[in-house]
mmCIF file of C-alpha atoms in Angstrom:
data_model
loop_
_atom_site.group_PDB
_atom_site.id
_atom_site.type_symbol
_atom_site.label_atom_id
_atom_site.label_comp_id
_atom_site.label_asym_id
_atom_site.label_seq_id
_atom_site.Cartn_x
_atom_site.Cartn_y
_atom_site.Cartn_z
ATOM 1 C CA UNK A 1 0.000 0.000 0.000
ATOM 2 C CA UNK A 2 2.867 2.551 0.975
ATOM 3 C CA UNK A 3 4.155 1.484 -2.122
ATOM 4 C CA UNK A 4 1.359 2.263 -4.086
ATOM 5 C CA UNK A 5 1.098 6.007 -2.429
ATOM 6 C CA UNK A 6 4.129 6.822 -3.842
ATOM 7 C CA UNK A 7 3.551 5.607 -7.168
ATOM 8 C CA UNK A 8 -0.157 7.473 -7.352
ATOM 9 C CA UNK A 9 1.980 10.724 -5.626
ATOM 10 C CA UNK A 10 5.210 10.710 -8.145
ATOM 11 C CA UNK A 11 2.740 10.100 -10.905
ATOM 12 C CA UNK A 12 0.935 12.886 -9.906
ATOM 13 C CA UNK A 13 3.998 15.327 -9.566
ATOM 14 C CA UNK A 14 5.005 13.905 -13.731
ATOM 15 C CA UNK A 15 1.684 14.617 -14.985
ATOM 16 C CA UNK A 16 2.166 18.620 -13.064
ATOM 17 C CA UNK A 17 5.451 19.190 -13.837
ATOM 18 C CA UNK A 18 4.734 18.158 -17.485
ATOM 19 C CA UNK A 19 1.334 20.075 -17.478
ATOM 20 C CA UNK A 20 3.605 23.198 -16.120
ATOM 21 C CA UNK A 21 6.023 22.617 -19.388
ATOM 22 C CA UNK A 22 3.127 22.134 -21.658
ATOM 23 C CA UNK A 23 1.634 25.660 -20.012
ATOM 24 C CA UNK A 24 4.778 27.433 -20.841
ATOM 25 C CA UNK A 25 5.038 26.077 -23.641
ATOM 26 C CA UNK A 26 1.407 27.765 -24.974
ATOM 27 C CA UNK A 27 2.404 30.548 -23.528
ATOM 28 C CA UNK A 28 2.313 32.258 -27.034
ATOM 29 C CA UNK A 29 -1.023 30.872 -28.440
ATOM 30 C CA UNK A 30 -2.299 32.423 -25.048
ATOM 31 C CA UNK A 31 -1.385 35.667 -25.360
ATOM 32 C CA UNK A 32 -2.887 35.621 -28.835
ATOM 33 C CA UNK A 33 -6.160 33.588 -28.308
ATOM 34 C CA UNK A 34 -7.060 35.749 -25.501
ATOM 35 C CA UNK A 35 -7.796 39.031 -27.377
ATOM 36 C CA UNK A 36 -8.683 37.067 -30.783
ATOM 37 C CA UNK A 37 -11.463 34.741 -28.828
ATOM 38 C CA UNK A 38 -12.694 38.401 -27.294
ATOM 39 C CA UNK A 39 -12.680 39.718 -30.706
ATOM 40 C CA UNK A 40 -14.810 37.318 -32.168
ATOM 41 C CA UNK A 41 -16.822 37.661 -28.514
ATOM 42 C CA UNK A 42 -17.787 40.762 -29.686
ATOM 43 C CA UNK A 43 -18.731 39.718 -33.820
ATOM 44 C CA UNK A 44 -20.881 37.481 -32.448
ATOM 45 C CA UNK A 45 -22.298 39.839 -29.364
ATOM 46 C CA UNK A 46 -22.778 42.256 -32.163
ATOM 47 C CA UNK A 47 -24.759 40.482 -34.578
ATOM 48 C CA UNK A 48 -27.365 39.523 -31.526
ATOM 49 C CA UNK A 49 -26.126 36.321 -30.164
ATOM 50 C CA UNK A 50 -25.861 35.741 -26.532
ATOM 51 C CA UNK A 51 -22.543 34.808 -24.457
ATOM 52 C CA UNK A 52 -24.013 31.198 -24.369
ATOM 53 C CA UNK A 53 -23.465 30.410 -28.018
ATOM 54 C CA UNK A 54 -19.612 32.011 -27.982
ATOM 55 C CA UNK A 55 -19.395 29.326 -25.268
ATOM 56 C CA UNK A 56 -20.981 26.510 -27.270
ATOM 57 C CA UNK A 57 -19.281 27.591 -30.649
ATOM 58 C CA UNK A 58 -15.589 27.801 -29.164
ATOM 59 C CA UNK A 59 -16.737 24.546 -27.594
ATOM 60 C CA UNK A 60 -17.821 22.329 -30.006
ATOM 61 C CA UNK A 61 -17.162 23.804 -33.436
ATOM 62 C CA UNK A 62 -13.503 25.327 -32.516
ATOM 63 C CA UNK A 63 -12.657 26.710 -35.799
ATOM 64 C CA UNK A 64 -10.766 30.166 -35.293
ATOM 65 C CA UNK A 65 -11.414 31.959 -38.220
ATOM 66 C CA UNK A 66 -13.849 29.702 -39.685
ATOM 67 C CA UNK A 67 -15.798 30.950 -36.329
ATOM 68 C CA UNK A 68 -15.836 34.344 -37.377
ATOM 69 C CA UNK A 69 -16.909 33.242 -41.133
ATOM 70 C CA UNK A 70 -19.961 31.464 -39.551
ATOM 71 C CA UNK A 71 -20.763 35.143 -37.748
ATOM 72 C CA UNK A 72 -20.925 36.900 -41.418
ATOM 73 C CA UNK A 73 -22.544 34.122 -42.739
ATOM 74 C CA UNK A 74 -25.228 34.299 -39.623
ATOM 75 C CA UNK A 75 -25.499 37.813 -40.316
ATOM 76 C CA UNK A 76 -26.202 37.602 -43.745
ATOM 77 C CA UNK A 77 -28.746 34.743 -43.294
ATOM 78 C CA UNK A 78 -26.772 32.161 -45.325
ATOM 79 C CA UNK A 79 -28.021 28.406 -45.431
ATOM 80 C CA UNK A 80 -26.314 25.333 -44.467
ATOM 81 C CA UNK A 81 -25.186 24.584 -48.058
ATOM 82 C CA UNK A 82 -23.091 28.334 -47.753
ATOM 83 C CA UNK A 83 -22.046 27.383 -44.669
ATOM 84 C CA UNK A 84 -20.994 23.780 -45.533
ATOM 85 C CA UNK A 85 -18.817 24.677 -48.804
ATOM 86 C CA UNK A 86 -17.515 28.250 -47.287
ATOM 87 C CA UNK A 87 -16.370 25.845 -44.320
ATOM 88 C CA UNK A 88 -14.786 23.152 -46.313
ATOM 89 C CA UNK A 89 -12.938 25.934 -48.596
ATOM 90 C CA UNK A 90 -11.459 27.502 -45.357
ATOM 91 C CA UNK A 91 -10.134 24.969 -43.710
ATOM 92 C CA UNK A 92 -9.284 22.196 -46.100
ATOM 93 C CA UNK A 93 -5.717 23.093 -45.292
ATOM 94 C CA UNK A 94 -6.285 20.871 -42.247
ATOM 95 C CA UNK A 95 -5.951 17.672 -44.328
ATOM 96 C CA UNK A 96 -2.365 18.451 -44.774
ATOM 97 C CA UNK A 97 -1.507 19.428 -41.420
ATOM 98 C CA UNK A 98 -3.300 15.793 -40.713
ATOM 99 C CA UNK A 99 -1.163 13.980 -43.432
ATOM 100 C CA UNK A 100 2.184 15.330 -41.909
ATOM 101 C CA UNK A 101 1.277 14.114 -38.742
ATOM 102 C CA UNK A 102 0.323 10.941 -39.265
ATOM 103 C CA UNK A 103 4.046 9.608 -38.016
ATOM 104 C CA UNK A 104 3.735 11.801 -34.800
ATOM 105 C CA UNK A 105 -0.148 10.503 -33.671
ATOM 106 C CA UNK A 106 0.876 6.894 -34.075
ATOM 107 C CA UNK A 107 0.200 4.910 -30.630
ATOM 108 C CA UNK A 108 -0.610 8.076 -28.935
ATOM 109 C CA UNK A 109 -4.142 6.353 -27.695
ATOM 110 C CA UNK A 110 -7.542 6.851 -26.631
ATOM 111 C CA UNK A 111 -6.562 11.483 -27.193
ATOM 112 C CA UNK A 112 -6.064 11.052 -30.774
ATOM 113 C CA UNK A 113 -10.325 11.372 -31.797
ATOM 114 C CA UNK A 114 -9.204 14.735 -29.406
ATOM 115 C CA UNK A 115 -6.167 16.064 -31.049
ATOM 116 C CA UNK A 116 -7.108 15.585 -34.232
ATOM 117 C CA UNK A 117 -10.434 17.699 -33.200
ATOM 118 C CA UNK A 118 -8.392 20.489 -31.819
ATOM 119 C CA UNK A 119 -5.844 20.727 -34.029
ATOM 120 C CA UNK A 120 -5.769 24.662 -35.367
ATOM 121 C CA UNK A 121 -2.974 25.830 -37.194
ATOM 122 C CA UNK A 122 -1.124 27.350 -33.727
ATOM 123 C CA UNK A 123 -1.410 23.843 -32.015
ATOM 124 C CA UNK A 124 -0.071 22.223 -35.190
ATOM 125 C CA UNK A 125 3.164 24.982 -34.908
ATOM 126 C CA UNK A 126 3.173 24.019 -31.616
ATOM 127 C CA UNK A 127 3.057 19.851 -31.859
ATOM 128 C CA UNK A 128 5.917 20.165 -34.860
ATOM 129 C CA UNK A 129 8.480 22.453 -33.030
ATOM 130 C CA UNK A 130 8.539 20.561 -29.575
ATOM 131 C CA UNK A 131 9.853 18.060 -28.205
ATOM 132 C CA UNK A 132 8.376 15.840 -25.821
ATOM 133 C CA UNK A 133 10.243 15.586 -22.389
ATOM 134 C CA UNK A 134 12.449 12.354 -22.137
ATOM 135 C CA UNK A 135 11.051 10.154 -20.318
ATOM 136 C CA UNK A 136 7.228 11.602 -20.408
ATOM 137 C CA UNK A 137 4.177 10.347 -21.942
ATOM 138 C CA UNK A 138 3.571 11.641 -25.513
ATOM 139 C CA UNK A 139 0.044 11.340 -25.534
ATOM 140 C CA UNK A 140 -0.251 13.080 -22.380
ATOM 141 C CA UNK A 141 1.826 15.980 -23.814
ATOM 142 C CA UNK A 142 0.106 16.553 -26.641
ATOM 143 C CA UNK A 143 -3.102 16.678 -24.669
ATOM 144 C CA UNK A 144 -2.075 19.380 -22.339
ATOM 145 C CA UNK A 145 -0.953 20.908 -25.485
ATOM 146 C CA UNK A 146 -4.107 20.649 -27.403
ATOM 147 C CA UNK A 147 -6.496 21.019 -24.518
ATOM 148 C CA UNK A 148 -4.684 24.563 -22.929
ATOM 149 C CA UNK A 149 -5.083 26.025 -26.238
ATOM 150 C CA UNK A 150 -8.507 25.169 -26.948
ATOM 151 C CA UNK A 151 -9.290 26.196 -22.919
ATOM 152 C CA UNK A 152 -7.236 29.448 -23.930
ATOM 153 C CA UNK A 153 -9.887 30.298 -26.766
ATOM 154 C CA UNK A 154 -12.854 28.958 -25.315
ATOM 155 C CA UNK A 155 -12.029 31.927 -22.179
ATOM 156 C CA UNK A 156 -11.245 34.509 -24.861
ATOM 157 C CA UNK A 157 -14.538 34.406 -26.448
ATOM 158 C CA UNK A 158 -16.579 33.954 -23.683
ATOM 159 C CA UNK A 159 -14.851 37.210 -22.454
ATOM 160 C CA UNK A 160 -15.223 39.324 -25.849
ATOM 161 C CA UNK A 161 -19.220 37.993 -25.616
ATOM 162 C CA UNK A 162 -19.641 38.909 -22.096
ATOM 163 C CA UNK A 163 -18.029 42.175 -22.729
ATOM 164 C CA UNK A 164 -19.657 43.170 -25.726
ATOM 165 C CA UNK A 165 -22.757 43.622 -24.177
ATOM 166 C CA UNK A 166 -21.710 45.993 -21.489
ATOM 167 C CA UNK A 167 -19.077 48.114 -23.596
ATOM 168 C CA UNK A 168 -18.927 49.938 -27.085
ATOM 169 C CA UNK A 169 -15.496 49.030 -28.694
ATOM 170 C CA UNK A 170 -13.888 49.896 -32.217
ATOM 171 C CA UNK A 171 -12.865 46.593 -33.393
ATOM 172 C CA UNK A 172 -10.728 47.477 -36.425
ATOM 173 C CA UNK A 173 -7.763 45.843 -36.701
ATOM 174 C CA UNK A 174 -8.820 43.007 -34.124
ATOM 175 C CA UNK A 175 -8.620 39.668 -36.858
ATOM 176 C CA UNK A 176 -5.238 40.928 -37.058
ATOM 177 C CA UNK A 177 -4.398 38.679 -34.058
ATOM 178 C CA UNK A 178 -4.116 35.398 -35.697
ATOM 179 C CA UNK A 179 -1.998 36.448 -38.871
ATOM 180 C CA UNK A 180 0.678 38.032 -36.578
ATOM 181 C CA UNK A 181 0.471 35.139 -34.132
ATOM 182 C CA UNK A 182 1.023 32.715 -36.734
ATOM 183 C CA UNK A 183 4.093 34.683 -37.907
ATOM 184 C CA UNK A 184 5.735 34.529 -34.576
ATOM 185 C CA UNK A 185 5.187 30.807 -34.534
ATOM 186 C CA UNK A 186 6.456 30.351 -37.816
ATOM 187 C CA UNK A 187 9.396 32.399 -36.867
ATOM 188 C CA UNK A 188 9.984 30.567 -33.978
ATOM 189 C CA UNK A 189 9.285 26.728 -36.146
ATOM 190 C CA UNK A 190 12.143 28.504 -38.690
ATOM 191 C CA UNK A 191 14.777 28.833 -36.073
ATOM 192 C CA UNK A 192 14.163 25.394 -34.568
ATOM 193 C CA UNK A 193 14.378 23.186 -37.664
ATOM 194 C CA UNK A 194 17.349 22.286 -39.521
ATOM 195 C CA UNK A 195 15.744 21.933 -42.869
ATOM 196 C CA UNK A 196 14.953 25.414 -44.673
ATOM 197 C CA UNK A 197 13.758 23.923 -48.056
ATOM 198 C CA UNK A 198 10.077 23.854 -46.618
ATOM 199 C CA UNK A 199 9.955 27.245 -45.517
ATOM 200 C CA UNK A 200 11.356 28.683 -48.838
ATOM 201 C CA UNK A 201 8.574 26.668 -50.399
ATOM 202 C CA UNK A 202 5.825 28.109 -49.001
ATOM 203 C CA UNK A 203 7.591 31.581 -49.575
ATOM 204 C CA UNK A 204 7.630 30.563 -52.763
ATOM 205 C CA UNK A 205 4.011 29.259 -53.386
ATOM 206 C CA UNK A 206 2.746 32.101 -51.529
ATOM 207 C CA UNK A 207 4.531 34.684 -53.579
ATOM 208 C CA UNK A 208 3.170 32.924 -56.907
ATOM 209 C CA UNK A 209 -0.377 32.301 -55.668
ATOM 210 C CA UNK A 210 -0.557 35.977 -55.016
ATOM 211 C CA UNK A 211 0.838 36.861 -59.080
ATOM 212 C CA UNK A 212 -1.890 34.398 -60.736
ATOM 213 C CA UNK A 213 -4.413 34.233 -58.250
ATOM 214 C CA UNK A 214 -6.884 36.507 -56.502
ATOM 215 C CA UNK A 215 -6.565 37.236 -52.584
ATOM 216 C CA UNK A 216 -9.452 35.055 -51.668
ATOM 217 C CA UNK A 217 -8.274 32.444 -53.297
ATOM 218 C CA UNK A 218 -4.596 32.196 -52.619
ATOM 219 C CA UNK A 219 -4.060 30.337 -49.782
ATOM 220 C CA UNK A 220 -5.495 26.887 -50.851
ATOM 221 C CA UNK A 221 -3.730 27.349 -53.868
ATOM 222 C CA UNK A 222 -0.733 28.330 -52.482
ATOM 223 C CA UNK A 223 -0.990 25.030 -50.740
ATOM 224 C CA UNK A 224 -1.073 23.282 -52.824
ATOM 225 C CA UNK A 225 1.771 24.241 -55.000
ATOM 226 C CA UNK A 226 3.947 24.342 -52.037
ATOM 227 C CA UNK A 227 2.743 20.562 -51.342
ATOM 228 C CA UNK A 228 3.335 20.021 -55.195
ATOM 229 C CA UNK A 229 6.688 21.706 -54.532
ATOM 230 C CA UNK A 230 7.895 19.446 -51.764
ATOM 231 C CA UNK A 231 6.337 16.061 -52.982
ATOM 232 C CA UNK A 232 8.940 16.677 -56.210
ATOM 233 C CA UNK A 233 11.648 17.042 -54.189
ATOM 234 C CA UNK A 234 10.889 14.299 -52.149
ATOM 235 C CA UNK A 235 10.549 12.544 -55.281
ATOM 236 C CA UNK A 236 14.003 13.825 -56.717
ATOM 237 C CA UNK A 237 16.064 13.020 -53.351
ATOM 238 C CA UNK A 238 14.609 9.552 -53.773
ATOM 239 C CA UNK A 239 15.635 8.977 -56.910
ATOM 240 C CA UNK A 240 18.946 10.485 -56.241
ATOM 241 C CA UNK A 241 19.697 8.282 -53.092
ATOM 242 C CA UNK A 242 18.254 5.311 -55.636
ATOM 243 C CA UNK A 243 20.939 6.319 -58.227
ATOM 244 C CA UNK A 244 24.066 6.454 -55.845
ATOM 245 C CA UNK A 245 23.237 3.403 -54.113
ATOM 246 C CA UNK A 246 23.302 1.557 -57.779
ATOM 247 C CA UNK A 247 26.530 2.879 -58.127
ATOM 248 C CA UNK A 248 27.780 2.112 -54.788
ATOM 249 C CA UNK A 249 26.958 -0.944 -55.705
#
């Protein structure tokens, strides 16, 4: 039994200390979520919704800016087949992020129907750049991970909704937040890797979306020319490791 106390109690202590490193290690999604949940607190408070639905939205649906596309599409009185194609269009860059991650989710367990629900483009930054602590559970890590975030957006709205009902604020410039957060953690993703190709890729893709296609639809196409881009190199370093290995041989 004594035995068993101090296996519950240094369990315990892992599961906080690696909770505390997961915690500082969102420290930058929170500072960002916080005032972009309470902007879209107040879209929503301004086109007549209560608090309870910026609750129930950052909840279940958990979409960042696909949430504030569903509050122009609610304001506009769209249907469910605007909704369902607008949706789709917005965040169909999530089947890459899944794709690349298919390696890092394997035997993580019964948080993967989770993770793979609350992965938004700062929690994928986030699962890519860092490490988990030797000798700590993965799945566990990636949870905190995933679940701070999501708690970290969830309060932000809720906030912004609360908020908007009591105060009059100019909101211009607000959706700002997520753009500039995702350039710190892309910064920060640069710094950490050792391979560069990838990031001069999407440089690259991005740059030559924007020539030949229009602002609303650049960044699926920019995606996938940058996947394009890497799957050919990919394709070219395989052939090139086939070719020496023949000749090794």
């Amino acid at each position: 039994m004594v035995r068993n106390g101090e296996y519950k109690r240094e369990a315990g202590e892992q599961n906080k200390d690696l909770l505390t490193i997961a915690f500082k290690t969102t420290i930058p999604v929170l500072l960002g979520y916080i005032p972009l949940g309470m902007a879209f607190g107040f879209l929503l408070d301004g086109a007549g919704y209560h608090w309870i639905y910026a609750f129930i939205m950052s909840l279940f649906v958990y979409a960042g800016s696909g949430q504030f596309l569903a509050v122009a599409l609610l304001s506009t009185g769209a249907g469910l087949t605007e909704f369902a194609i607008a949706t789709l269009l917005l965040n169909f860059r999530h089947a890459f992020y899944g794709l690349s991650l298919l390696e890092k989710f394997s035997g993580i367990g019964k948080v993967k129907p989770y993770l793979i629900f609350a992965l938004t483009d700062e929690t994928y930054a986030l699962l890519t750049t860092t490490d988990v602590p030797q000798g700590s559970s993965k799945s566990k890590f990636y949870f905190y991970i995933a679940a701070l975030d999501h708690l970290y957006w969830i309060a932000g709205s809720v906030m912004g909704a609360a908020l908007g009902s009591v105060l009059d604020l100019n909101l211009e410039g607000m959706s700002f937040v997520l753009t500039a957060l995702f350039v710190v953690l892309t910064i920060e993703q640069y710094f950490s890797s050792e391979a560069r190709f990838p990031f001069i890729a999407a440089v690259g893709a991005g740059a030559l979306s924007l020539i030949l296609f229009s602002s609303d639809n650049m960044l699926l196409a920019s995606i996938i020319l940058g996947t394009l881009i890497l799957i050919g190199r990919e394709k070219s370093m395989q052939r090139a490791q086939r070719k020496q290995k023949t000749q090794e041989t």
